[in-house]
Structures are given as C-alpha cells and as structure tokens.
Short mmCIF file of C-alpha atoms in Angstrom, two decimals:
data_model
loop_
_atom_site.label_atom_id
_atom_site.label_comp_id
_atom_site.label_asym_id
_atom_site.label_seq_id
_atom_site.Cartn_x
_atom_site.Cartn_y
_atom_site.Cartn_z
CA UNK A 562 -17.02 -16.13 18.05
CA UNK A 563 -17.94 -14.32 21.47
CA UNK A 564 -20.48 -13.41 23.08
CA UNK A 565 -21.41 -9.74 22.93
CA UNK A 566 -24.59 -9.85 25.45
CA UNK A 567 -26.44 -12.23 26.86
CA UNK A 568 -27.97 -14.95 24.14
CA UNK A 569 -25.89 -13.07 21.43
CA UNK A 570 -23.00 -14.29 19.74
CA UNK A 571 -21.21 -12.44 17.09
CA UNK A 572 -19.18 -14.77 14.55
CA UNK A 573 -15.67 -13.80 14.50
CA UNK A 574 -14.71 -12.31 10.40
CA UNK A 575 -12.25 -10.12 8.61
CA UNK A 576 -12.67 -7.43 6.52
CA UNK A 577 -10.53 -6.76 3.24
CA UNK A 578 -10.60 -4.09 0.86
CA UNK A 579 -8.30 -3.75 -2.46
CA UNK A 580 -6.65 -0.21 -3.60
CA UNK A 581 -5.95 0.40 -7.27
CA UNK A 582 -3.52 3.30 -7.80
CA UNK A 583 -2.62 4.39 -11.22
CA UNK A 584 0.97 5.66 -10.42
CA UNK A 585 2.70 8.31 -12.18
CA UNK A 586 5.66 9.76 -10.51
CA UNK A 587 6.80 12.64 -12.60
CA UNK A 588 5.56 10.95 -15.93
CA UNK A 589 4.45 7.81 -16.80
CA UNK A 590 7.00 5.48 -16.89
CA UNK A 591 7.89 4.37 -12.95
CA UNK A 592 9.81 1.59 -11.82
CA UNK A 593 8.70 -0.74 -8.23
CA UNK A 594 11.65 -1.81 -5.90
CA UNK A 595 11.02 -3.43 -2.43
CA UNK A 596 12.88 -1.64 0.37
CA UNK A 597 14.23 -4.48 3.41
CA UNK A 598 15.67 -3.40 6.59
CA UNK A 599 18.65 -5.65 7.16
CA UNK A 600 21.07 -5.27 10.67
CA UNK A 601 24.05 -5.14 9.27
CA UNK A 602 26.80 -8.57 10.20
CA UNK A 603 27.31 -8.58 13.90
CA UNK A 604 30.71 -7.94 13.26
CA UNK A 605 33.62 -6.03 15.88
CA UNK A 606 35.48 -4.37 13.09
CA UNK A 607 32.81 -3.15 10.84
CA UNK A 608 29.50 -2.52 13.03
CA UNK A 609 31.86 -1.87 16.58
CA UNK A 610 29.00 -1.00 18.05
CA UNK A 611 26.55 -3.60 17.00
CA UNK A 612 23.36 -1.92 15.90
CA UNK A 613 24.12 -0.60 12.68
CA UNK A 614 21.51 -1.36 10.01
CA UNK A 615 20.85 -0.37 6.14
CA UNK A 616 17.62 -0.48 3.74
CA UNK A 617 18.33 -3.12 1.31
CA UNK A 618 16.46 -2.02 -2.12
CA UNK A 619 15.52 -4.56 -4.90
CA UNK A 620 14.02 -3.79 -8.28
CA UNK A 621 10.97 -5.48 -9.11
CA UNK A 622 10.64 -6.61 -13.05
CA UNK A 623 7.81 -8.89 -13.72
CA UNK A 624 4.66 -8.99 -11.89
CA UNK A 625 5.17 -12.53 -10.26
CA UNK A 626 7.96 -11.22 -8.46
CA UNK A 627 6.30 -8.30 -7.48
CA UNK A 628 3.76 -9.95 -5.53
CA UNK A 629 4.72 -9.58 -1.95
CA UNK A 630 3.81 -9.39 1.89
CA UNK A 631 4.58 -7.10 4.32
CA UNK A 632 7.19 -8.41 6.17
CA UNK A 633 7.94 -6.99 9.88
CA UNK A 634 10.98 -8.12 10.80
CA UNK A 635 12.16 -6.35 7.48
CA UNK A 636 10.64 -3.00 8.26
CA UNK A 637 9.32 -3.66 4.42
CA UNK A 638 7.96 -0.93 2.24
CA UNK A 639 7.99 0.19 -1.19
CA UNK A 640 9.24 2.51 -3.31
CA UNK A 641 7.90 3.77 -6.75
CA UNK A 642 10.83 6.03 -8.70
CA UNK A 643 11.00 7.83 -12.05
CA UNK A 644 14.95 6.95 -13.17
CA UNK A 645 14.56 10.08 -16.15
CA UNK A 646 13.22 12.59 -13.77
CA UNK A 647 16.29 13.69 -10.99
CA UNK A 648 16.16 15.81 -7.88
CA UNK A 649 18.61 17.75 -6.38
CA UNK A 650 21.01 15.16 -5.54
CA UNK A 651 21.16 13.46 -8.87
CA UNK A 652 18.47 10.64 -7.85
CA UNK A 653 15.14 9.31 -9.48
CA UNK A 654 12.18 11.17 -8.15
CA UNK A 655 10.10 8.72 -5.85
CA UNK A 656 6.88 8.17 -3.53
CA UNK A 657 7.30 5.75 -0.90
CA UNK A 658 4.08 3.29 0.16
CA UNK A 659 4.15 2.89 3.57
CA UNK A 660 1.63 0.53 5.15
CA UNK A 661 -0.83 0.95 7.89
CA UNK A 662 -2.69 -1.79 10.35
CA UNK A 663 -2.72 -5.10 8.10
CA UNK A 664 -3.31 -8.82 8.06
CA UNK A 665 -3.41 -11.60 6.35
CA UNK A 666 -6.81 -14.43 5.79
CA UNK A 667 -7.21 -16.73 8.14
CA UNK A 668 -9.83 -18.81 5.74
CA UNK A 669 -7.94 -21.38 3.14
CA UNK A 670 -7.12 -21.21 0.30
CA UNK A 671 -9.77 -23.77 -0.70
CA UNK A 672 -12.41 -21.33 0.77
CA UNK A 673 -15.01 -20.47 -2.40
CA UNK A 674 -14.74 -16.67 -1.31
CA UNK A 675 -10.67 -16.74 -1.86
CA UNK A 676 -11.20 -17.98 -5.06
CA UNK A 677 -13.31 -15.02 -6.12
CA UNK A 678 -10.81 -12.97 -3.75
CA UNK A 679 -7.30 -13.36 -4.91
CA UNK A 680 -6.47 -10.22 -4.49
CA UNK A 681 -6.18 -11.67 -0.52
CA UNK A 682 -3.20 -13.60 -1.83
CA UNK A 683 -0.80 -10.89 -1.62
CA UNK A 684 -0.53 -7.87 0.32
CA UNK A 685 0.75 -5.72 -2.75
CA UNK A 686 0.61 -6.66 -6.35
CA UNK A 687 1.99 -4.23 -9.22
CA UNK A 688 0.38 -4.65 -13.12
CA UNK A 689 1.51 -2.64 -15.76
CA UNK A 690 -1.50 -0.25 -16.97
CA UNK A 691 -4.15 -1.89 -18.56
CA UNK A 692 -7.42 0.15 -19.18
CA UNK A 693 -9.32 -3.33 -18.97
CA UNK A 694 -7.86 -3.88 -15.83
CA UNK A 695 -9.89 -2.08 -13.40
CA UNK A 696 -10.84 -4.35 -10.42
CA UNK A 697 -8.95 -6.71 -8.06
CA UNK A 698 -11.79 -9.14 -7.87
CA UNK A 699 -12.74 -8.85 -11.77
CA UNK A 700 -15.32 -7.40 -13.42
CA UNK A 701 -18.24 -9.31 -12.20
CA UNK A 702 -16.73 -11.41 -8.47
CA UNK A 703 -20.50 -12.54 -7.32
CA UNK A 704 -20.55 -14.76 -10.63
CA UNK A 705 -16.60 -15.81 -10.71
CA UNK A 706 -15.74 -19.01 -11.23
CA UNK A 707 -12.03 -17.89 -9.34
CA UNK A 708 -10.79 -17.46 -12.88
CA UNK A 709 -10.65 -13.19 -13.16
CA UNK A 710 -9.09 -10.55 -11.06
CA UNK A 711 -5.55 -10.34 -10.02
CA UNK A 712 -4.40 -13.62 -10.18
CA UNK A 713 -5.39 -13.77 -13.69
CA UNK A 714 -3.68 -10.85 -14.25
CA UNK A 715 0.07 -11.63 -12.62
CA UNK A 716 0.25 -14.93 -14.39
CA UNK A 717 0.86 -12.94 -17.59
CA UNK A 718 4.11 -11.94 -15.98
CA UNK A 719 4.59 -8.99 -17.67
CA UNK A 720 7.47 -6.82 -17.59
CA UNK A 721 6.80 -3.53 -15.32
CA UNK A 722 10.18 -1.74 -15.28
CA UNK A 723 10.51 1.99 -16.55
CA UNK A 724 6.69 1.49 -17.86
CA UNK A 725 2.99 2.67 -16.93
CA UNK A 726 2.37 0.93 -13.67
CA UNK A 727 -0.37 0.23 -11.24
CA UNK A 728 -0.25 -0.43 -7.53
CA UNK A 729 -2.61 -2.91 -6.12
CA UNK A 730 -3.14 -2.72 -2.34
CA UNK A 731 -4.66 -5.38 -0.32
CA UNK A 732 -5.91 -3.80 3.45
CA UNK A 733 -7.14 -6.54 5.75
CA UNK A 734 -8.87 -6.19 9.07
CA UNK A 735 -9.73 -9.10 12.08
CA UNK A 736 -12.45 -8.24 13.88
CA UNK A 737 -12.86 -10.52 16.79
CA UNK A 738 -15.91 -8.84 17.97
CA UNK A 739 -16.28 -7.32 21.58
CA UNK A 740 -19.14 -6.39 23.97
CA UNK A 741 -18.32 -2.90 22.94
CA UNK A 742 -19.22 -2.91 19.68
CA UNK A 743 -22.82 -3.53 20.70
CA UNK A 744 -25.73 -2.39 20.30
CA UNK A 745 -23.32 0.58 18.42
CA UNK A 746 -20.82 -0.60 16.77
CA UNK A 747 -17.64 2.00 16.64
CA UNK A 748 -15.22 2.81 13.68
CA UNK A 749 -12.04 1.21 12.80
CA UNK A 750 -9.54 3.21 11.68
CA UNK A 751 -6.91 1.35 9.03
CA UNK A 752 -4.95 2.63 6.09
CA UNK A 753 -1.74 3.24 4.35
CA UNK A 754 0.08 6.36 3.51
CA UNK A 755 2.42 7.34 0.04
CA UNK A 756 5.29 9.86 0.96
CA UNK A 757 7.10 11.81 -1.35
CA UNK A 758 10.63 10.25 -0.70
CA UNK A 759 13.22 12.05 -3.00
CA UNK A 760 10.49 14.10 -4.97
CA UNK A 761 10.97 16.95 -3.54
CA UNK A 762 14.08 19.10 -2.89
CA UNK A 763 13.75 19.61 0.57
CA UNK A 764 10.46 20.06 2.97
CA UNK A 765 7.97 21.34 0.63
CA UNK A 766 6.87 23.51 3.58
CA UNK A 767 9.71 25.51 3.58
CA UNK A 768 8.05 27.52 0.15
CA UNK A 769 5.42 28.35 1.86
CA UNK A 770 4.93 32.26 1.62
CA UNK A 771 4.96 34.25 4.76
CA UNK A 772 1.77 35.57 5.61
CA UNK A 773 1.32 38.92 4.46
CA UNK A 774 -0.83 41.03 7.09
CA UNK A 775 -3.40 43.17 6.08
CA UNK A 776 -5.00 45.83 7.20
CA UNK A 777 -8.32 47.89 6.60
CA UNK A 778 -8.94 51.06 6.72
CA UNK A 779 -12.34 52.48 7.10
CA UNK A 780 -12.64 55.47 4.29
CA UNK A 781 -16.12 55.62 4.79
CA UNK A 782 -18.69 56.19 7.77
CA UNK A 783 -22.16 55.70 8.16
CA UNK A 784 -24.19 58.73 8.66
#
C-alpha cells in the first residue's frame, strides 16, 4: 500500500458487500435471463453500415448456470420477467438489474476469507426461495469452515424457471488508498439500480395528475 502522510502507510483492501432480493415481478413465479450485447456480423449486405448491434437474451434454468459476471464488452445485465403477467404489447412484465461501479477479488481463491466469502465468486447468483436461506456468507461466517453460504447453496442446482426466485448481488470496491482520504476519510459512492423494463405501459409519469391550484379565501377577519 501507499503512503498517506509521512510515516503512515495504509494497506491497500477491497470492500464487498452481498444483496439478497426476494423478487416478485407481478406474482411470485419469475423467470432470470442474461441480456448480451452482440455487434451484429460485419457483413456489407446485412449490417451496410457496420455498427448495427442486438441484445442477445438467454434463459437461465438451474442455479449453476446462473452464476455469472458482469461482462463489459457484452454490455451484460439482467432481466427478471413474469411470462403469465403481459403488458401492453403482449410481453412478460419485467425489472431489469442494471449494475453500478464493480470488481472482482484480487485475493485467491485459497485465501481463508474467500472460503467464508463465496459469495465473491460470482458477481450475481439466483436461488430459488428458501426461507432458510437468508445470508450469502451463511448463518454464522466468523465460525465457517467455507462449507455454508452461497456456494453451498448453487451446488444443489435447482431448477429456478417460472418459480419463487431470489437475486443475490455481489458489490465489490478497491480502495487503493490516497493522501486524501486522511486524516478524514470521504464516502464512496457504489450501487446498482432495478428498472421497470416492460412493466409498465408507458412512462409511469405520464399518470401523474395535474396539479390542481387552490386558492383561499379569507371569510373571516380579526377584530
């Protein structure tokens, strides 16, 4: 690590925090899919003008192949839909994860605290709903032996289409420390954002009522 003042070093670390969403788009049974960005073939008679591109959308069905990275040369994100629910245009209702700042550990994977930390194995992990299933790390992670948690959980491979699932997301942040964060060290700002995508008809704030103005009259004075 650097030093942040004169005789002070500050050890270089990351920071990584674990989201458990119980999804339930329009009801309870949701299905995952993994949206890729792929250009389309660089080809003169069907993309002319060579920078056409299209979101390539794949249906997650077990939870080992829903564990998954962000990927930025695939613009990836996912997408959470309820196939009995349809809007306007006769598709599922959806929400959309979109990630925020991210990265991924830097320590092995033969570090002790990855073994009581799998949830740093995978960006995004999706379970179906299990009420015993409540933390990424397991119940108890200071007294793991690396054998509860996420990991343990996946390797049922369990189905998770049309069904009762749960989003698991893994936020990571490097901090390679600066002078600047002494003797005050500043806020980091890092997160992740779910959009309705297809859920609603059109911008929801186009049914918001116009303001009505009112007005007062006085119908009494003080004498």
């Amino acid at each position: 690590g650097p030093l942040i003042a004169p005789q002070l070093y500050a050890p270089n670390h990351q920071h990584f925090f674990n989201m458990r969403l119980d999804l339930a788009i329009d009801g309870s049974k949701n299905t995952a899919y993994m949206i890729d960005i792929e250009a389309d073939p660089d080809d003169v008679e069907h993309n002319p003008y060579h920078n056409a591109f299209q979101a390539k959308k794949i249906c997650l069905e077990t939870e080992k192949q829903a564990r998954s990275h962000l990927s930025l040369e695939k613009g990836r994100s996912w997408k959470f839909e309820n196939s009995s629910v349809l809007n306007s245009l006769g598709e599922p209702t959806g929400y959309k994860l979109h990630p925020g700042e991210n990265c991924i550990p830097f320590a092995s994977s033969n570090a002790w605290w990855r073994k009581r930390a799998s949830f740093v194995d995978y960006h995004v992990w999706i379970t179906p709903y299990n009420e015993k299933e409540m933390f990424g790390g397991g119940n108890y992670p200071n007294q793991s032996q690396g054998d509860d948690g996420l990991l343990k959980y996946t390797e049922q491979n369990r189905p998770i289409v049309d069904t009762d699932i749960v989003l698991w997301y893994t936020l990571g942040v490097t901090h390679i420390p600066r002078q600047e964060d002494y003797p005050v060290m500043p806020a980091t700002v890092a997160g992740f954002s779910l959009k309705p995508n297809g859920f609603f008809d059109m911008n929801p704030s186009n049914d918001i009522p116009k303001q009505i103005k009112k007005t007062t009259e006085n119908c009494c004075e003080n004498k």
